[in-house]
XYZ file of C-alpha atoms in Angstrom:
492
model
C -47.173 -54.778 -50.336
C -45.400 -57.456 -51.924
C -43.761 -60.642 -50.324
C -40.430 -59.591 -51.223
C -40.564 -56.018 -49.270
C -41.866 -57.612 -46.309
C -38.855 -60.098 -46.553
C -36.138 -57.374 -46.590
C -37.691 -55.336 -44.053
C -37.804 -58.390 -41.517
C -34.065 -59.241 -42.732
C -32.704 -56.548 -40.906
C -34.741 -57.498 -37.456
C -32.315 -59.004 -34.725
C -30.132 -62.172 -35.739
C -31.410 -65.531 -34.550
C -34.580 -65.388 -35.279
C -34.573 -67.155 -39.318
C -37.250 -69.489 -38.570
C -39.095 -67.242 -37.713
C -38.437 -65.065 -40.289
C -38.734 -68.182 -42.766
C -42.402 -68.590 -41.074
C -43.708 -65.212 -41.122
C -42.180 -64.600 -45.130
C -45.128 -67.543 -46.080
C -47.658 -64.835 -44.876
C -49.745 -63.847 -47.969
C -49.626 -59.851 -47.975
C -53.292 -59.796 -47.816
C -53.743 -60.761 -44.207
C -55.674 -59.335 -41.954
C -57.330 -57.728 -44.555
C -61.068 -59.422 -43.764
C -61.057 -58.309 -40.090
C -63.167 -55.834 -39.844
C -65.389 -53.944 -36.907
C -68.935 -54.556 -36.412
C -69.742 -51.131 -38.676
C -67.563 -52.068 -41.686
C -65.092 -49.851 -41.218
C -60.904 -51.010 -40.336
C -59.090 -49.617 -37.712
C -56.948 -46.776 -37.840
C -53.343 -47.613 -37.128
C -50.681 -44.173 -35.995
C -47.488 -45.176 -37.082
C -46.060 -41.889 -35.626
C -46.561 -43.004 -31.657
C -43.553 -43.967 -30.110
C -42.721 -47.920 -30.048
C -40.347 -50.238 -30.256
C -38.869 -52.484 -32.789
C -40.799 -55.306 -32.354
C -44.263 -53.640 -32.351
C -43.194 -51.715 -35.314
C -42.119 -54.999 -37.259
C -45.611 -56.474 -36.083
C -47.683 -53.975 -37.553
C -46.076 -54.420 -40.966
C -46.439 -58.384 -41.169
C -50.121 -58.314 -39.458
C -51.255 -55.095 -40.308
C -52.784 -54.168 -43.894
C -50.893 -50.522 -44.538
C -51.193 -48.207 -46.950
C -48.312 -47.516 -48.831
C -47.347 -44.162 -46.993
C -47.793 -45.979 -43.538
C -45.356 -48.885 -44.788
C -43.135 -46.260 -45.788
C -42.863 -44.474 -42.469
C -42.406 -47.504 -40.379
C -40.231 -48.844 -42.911
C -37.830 -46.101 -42.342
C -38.579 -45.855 -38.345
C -36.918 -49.526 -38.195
C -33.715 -48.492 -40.410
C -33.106 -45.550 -38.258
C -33.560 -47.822 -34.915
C -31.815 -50.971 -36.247
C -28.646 -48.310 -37.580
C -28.819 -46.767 -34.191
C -28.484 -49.867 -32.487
C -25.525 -51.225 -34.785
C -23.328 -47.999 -34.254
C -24.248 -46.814 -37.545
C -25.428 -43.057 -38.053
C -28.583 -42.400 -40.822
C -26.584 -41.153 -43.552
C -24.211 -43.838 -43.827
C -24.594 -45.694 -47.389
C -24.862 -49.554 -47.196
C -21.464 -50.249 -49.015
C -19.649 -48.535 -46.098
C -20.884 -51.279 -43.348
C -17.814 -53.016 -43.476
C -15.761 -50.042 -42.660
C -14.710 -50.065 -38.791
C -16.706 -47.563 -36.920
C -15.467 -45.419 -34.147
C -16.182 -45.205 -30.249
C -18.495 -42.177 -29.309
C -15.757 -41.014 -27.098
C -13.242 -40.538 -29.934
C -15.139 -37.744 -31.399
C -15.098 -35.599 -28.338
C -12.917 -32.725 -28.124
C -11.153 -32.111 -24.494
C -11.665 -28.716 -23.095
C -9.919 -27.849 -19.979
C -8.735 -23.952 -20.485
C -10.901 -22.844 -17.883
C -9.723 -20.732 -14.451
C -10.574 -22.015 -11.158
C -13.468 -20.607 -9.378
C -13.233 -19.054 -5.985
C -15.635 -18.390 -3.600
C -16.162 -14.538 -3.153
C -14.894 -14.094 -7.000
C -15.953 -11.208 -9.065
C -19.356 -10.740 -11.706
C -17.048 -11.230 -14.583
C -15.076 -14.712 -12.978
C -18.108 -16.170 -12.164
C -19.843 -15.541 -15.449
C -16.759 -16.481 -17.517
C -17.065 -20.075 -15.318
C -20.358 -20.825 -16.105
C -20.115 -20.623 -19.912
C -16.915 -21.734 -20.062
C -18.178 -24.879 -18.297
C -20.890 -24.682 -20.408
C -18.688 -24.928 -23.461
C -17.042 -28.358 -22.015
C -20.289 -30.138 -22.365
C -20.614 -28.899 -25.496
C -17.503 -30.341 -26.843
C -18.285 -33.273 -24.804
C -21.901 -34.672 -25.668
C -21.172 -37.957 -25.605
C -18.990 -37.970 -22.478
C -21.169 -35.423 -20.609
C -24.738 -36.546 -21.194
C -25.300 -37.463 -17.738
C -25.364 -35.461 -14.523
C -22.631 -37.647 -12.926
C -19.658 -36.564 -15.251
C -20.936 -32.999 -15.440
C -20.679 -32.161 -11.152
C -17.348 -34.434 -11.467
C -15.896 -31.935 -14.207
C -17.538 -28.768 -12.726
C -15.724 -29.737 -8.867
C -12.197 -30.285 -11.185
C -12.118 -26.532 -11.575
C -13.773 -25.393 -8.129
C -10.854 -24.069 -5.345
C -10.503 -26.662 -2.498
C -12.538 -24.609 0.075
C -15.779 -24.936 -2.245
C -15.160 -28.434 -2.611
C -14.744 -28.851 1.148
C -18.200 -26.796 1.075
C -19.792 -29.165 -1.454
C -18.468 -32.277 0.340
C -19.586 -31.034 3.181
C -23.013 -30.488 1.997
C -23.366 -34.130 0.482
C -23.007 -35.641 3.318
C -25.865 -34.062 4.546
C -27.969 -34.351 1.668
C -26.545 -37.961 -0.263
C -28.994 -37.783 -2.477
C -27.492 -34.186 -4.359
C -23.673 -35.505 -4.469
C -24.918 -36.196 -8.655
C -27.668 -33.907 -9.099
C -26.334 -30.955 -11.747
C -29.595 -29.028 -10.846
C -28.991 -29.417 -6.630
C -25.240 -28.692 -7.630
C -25.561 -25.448 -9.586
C -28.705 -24.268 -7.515
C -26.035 -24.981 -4.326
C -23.217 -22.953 -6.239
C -25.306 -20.317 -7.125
C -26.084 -19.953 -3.085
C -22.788 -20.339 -1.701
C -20.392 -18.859 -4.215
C -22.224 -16.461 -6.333
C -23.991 -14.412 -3.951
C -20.747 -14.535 -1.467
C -19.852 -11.177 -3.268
C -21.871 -10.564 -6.648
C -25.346 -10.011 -5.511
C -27.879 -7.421 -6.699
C -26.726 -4.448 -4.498
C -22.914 -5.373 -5.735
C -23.544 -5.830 -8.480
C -25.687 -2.129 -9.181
C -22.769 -0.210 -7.090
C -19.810 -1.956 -9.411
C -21.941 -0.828 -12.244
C -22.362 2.687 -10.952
C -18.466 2.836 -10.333
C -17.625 1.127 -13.931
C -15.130 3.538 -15.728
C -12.822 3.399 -18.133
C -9.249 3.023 -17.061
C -6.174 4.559 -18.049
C -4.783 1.376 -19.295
C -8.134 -0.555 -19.779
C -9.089 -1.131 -23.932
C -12.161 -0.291 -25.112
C -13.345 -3.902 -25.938
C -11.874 -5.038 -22.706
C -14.215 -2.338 -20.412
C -17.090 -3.451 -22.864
C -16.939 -6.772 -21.928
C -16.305 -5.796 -17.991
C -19.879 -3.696 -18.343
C -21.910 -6.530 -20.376
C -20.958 -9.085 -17.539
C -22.304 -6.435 -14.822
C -25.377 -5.879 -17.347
C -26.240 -9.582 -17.662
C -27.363 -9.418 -14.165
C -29.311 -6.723 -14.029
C -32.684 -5.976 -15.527
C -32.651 -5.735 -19.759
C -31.947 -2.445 -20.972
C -32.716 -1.101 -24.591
C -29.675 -0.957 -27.164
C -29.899 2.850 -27.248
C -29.432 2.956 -23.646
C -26.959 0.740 -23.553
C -24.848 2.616 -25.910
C -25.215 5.921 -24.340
C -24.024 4.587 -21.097
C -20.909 3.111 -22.595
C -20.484 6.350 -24.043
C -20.672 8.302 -20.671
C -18.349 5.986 -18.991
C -16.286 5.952 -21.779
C -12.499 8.564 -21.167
C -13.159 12.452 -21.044
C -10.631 12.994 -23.562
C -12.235 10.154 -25.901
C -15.541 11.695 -24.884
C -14.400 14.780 -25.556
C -13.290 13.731 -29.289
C -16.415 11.719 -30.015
C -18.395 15.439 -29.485
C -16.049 17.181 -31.205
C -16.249 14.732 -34.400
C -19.512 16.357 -35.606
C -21.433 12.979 -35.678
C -24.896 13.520 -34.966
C -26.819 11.370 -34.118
C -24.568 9.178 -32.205
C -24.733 5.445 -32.804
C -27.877 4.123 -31.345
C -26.374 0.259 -30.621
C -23.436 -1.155 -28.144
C -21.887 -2.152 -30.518
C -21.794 0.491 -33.171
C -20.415 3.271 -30.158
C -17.971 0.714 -29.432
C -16.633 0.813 -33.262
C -16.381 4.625 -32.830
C -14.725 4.617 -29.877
C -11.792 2.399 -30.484
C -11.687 4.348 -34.258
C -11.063 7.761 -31.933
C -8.905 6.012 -29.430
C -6.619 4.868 -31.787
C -6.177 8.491 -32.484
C -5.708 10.136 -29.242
C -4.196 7.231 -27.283
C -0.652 8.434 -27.772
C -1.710 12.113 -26.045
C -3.455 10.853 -23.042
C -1.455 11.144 -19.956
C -1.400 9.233 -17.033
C -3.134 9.914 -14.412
C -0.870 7.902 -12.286
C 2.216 9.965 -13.798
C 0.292 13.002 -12.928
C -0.726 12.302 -9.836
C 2.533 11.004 -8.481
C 4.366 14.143 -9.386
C 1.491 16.462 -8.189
C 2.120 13.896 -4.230
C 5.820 14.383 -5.209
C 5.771 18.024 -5.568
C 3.421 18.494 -2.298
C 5.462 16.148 -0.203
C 8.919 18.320 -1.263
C 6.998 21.441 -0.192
C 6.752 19.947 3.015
C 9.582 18.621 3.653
C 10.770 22.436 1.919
C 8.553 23.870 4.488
C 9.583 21.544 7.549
C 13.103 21.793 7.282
C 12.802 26.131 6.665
C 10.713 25.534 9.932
C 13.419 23.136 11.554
C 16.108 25.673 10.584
C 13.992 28.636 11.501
C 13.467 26.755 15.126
C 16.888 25.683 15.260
C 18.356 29.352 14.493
C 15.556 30.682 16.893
C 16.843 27.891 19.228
C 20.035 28.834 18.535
C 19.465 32.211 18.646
C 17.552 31.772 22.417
C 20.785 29.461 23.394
C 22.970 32.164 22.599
C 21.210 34.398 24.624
C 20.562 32.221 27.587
C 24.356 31.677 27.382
C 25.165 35.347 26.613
C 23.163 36.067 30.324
C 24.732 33.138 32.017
C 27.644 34.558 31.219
C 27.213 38.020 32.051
C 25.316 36.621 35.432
C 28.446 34.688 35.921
C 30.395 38.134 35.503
C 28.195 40.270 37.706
C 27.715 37.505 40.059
C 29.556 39.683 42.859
C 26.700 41.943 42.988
C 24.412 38.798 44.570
C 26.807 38.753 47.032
C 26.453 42.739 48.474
C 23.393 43.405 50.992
C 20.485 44.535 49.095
C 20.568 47.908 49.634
C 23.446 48.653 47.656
C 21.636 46.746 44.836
C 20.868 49.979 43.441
C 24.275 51.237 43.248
C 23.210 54.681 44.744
C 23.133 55.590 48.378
C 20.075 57.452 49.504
C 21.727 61.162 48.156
C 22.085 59.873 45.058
C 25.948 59.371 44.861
C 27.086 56.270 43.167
C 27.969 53.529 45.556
C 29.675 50.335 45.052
C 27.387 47.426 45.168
C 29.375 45.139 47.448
C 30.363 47.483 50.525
C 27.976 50.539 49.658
C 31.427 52.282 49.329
C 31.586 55.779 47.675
C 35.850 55.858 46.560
C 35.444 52.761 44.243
C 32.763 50.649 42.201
C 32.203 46.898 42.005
C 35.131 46.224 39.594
C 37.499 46.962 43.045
C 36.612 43.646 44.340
C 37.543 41.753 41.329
C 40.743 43.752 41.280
C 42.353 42.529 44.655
C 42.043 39.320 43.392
C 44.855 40.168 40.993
C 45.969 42.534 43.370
C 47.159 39.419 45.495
C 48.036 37.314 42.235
C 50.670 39.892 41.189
C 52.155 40.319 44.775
C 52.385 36.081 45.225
C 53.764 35.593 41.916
C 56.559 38.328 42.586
C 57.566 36.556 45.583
C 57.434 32.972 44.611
C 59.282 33.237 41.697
C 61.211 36.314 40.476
C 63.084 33.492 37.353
C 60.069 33.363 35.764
C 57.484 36.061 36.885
C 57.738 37.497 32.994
C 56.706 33.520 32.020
C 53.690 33.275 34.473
C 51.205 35.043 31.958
C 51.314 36.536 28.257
C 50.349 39.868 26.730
C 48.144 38.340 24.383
C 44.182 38.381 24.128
C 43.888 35.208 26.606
C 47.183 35.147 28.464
C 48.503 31.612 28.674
C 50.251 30.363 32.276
C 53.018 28.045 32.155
C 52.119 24.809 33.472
C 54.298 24.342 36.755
C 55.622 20.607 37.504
C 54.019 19.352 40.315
C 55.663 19.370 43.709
C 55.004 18.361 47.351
C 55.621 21.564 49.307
C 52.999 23.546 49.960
C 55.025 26.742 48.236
C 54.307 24.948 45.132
C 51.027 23.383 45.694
C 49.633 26.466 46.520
C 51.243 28.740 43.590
C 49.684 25.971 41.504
C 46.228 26.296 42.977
C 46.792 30.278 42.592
C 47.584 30.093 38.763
C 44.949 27.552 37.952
C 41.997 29.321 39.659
C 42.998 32.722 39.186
C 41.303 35.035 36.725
C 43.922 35.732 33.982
C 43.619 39.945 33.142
C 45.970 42.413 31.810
C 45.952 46.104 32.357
C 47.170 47.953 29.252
C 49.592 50.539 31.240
C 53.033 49.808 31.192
C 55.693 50.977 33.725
C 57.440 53.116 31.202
C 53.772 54.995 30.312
C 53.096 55.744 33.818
C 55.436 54.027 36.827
C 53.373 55.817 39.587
C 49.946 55.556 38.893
C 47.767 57.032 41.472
C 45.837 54.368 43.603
C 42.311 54.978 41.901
C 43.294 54.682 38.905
C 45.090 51.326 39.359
C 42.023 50.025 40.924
C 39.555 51.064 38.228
C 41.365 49.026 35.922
C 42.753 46.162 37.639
C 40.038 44.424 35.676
C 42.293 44.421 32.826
C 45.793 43.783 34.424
C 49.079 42.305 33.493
C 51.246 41.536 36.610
C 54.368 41.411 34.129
C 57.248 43.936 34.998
C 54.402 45.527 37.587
C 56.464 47.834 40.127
C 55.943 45.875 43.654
C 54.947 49.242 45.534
C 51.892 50.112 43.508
C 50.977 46.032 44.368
C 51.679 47.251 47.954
C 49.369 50.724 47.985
C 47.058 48.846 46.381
C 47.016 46.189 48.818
C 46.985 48.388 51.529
C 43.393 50.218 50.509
C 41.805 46.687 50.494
C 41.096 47.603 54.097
C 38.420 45.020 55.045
C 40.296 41.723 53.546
C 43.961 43.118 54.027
C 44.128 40.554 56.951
C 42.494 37.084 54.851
C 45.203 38.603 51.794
C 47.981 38.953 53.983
C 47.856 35.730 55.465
C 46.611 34.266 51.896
C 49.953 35.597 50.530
C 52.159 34.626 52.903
C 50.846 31.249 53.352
C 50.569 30.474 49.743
C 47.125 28.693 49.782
C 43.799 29.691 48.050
C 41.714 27.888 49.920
C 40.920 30.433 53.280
C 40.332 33.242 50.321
C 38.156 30.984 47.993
C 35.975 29.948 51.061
C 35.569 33.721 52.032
C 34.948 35.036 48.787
C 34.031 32.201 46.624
C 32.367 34.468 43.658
C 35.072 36.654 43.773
C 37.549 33.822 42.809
C-alpha cells in the first residue's frame, strides 16, 4: 500500500493527534512484513470482527494487508468517523460544509391515538397497541430507549391505569422504565380485565352483521376477535364472514349463481360490498320493524284493557244499578220488615191474601203507606185553606212551596209535615168520582193528590185506620210529626 493511502486514511482519525500522524506517515509500507511465526507462515488478521477506531487504524499502519483487507477497513473507518461527525454514508464530500440537522428534527409527531381504558373492548385494545406501535415508528430517534416509550405509552392510558401503574412501581422501582415489565404488566391488568380467551370466543360466536354496520367495518370488528384466537385457513375465514354476513345479502350472494364462492377474506369481502351496494336501499330496519310490531302489541293492549275497563265498568255499572235498583225497592217495601213474620207470606193459613203488616184480610200493604197521606191531606186542609191548591202540583214529582219559617209550633210543624212527607197523587178527580167508596180510596192512596180532595172521604178514610186513629188524631191536631215518625218510622 503506498505512503500516500496510508496518509489519507490516518487524516481523517481524531484531530490533535498531527505528530503523531507526522510520525507514523515516515513508516515504510513494508513493515511488519519480516515477522513471521516459528513455521513460516503470517498471521491471519479478520477485519470483519467488531472493533473500534483505533484498533482498526492500527492494523492498517502495523499490519501488512492485502489489498481487499485494506479496502474493508478502509471503508469500516469512513463509515465510523461519518457516524461520529453527524454525517450519514451517502453524503458526498463537497456537501461537508452544509449545516446538518438534529436527529430530532426528522421525527414526525404522532399523537392521534384514543385513550385506553381498563376493561376496554378486543378491538380498543388492539387498535392501542399498534397505534402505539406506529409512534415509535415515526419516532426512532426520540423513542430508542425504554424510558420515552412507558412515558408516551402512560400519556394515552386513563388515570385509573396510571394510578394502577404508579401504584405498582412503587412496589417494584426497578419496572417504573422497563417497556417489557410495562407491557407484560398491561397485558395483566388491562387486557385480560375483559378480553380474555372465553370473551373473546363468545364475542366471536355472537359477531353479526348489523343493520347499520358496513361491510369493511364488521370485517375489521371480526379480524381483531380473530387475531386472538388460534390461526384459521383463508377458506375458512371467508366462509365464516360469509355466514355472518346479512340474510338478505346472503341471500343475494346464493342467488348470484357464483360457484365456487371466493376462497379468501378478502375476495368475499369484495363480493359482498359489490351486492350490498345493490340491495342496501331495500333492507328494512329491523329497529323500524320491530318498534311498530311493540307498537302494534302494546295498542292491542291497551285496545284490550280499556274494552276490559269499559266492560268492568259497564258490568260495574250495570251491578251498581242493580244494587241501587234493590236498595231502592228495599227502601219501598221496607214496611214489610216491620209486620210479624207470619204475615211475611202475605197469605193466612186458608190461603186468603193478607196484608203483611197487620195480617189483615180488607186491605194490602199499600194501606199503611196511604194514611200517611191520609193525615197529610186532612192537616194541610186545616192549616191552610189560602193555599191548600199551592201545597203540591199535578205534575210527575209534585213540587211543595217552601213555607217561611216561623216560631209557632202551627208552622213548625206544617213545615216538618211537608218536608218529610211522601209527595203522591191519586189520578181521580172530584168531578170523575166525588164519593168514592172507602176501598177504593185506600188501594190507591199510593198515588194521591190532596188538591181539591172532598174533606169527608179524608174523614172515612181516617176513620178505618182503626189501630193508629188515636197517634193520627192527636198527630193532626197537634201539628207535629215527631210522636208519628217515632211510631212508625218506615212508614214516614
Amino acid at each position: 500500500m503506498p505512503v500516500s493511502t496510508r496518509a489519507t486514511v490516518r487524516s481523517r482519525t481524531e484531530n490533535g493527534q498531527n505528530s503523531q500522524q507526522s510520525g507514523e506517515a515516515d513508516v515504510s509500507p513494508t513493515r511488519g512484513l519480516t515477522e513471521f511465526e516459528e513455521d513460516g507462515t503470517r498471521d491471519e488478521v479478520d477485519v470483519h470482527q467488531p472493533m473500534g477506531l483505533r484498533q482498526m487504524q492500527d492494523l492498517v499502519d502495523n499490519q501488512p494487508l492485502s489489498t481487499e483487507q485494506l479496502r474493508i477497513l478502509t471503508d469500516r473507518i469512513q463509515e465510523l468517523v461519518k457516524a461520529r461527525t453527524g454525517k450519514r454514508a451517502h453524503e458526498d464530500s463537497d456537501e461537508d460544509d452544509r449545516p446538518r440537522k438534529r436527529r430530532a428534527d426528522h421525527d414526525l409527531k404522532y399523537n392521534n391515538i384514543k385513550e385506553l381504558k381498563i376493561g376496554a373492548t378486543l378491538k380498543a385494545w388492539s387498535d392501542w397497541r399498534i397505534e402505539i406501535q406506529r409512534a415509535f415508528d415515526a419516532s426512532p430517534y426520540k423513542y430508542d430507549n425504554d424510558c420515552t416509550k412507558v412515558i408516551k405509552a402512560l400519556s394515552h392510558l386513563d388515570e385509573d391505569s396510571k394510578t394502577l401503574w404508579n401504584n405498582r412501581v412503587r412496589t417494584n422501582p426497578d419496572d417504573e422504565y422497563d417497556w417489557e415489565a410495562f407491557i407484560t404488566w398491561l397485558n395483566d391488568t388491562i387486557r385480560d380485565q375483559g378480553n380474555d380467551e372465553v370473551t373473546t370466543q363468545i364475542e366471536w360466536f355472537k359477531a353479526r352483521q348489523r343493520f347499520d354496520q358496513t361491510l369493511w367495518a364488521f370485517d375489521v370488528y371480526l379480524t381483531s376477535l380473530e387475531h386472538e384466537m388460534e390461526p384459521k385457513g383463508e377458506r375458512t375465514r371467508a366462509m365464516e364472514f360469509f355466514s355472518r354476513l346479512r340474510p338478505s345479502l346472503r341471500r343475494a350472494i346464493r342467488l348470484s349463481g357464483i360457484n365456487p364462492l371466493p376462497q379468501t377474506r378478502q375476495a368475499m369481502l369484495s363480493l359482498a360490498t359489490r351486492m350490498w351496494e345493490e340491495i342496501k336501499h331495500d333492507e328494512k330496519d329491523p329497529r323500524k320493524e320491530k318498534l311498530g310490531n311493540e307498537n302494534k302489541i302494546s295498542s292491542k293492549a291497551n285496545s284490550s284493557t280499556s274494552t276490559t275497563q269499559s266492560s268492568s265498568s259497564k258490568n260495574t255499572n250495570h251491578s251498581s244499578n242493580t244494587k241501587n235498583k234493590t236498595e231502592k225497592k228495599a227502601e219501598n217495601k221496607s214496611w214489610r220488615s216491620k209486620g210479624p213474620k207470619e204475615f211475611a207470606s202475605g197469605q193466612n193459613d186458608k190461603g186468603e191474601r193478607i196484608c203483611f203488616i197487620c195480617g189483615s184480610i180488607e186491605h194490602i200493604a199499600s194501606y199503611h203507606r196511604g194514611r200517611i197521606a191520609i193525615i197529610l191531606e186532612r192537616t194541610i186542609r186545616e192549616t191552610s185553606s189560602k193555599k191548600r191548591s199551592q201545597a203540591f202540583t199535578s205534575s210527575k214529582r209534585p213540587r211543595v212551596e217552601r213555607r217561611s219559617r216561623t216560631t209557632s209550633q202551627e208552622g213548625l210543624g206544617l213545615n216538618r209535615l211537608v218536608r218529610f212527607g211522601k209527595r203522591v197523587r191519586l189520578p181521580f178527580s172530584p168531578e170523575e168520582e166525588p164519593r168514592m167508596r172507602t176501598g177504593d180510596y185506600l188501594r190507591t192512596m199510593g198515588k194521591l193528590n190532596v188538591r181539591d180532595r172532598d174533606p169527608e172521604d179524608v174523614e172515612i178514610a181516617l176513620d178505618t185506620c182503626a189501630e193508629i186513629d188515636t197517634v193520627g188524631v192527636e198527630f193532626v191536631k197537634q201539628r207535629d210529626p215527631k210522636p208519628y215518625i217515632k211510631e212508625y218510622p218506615k212508614l214516614w
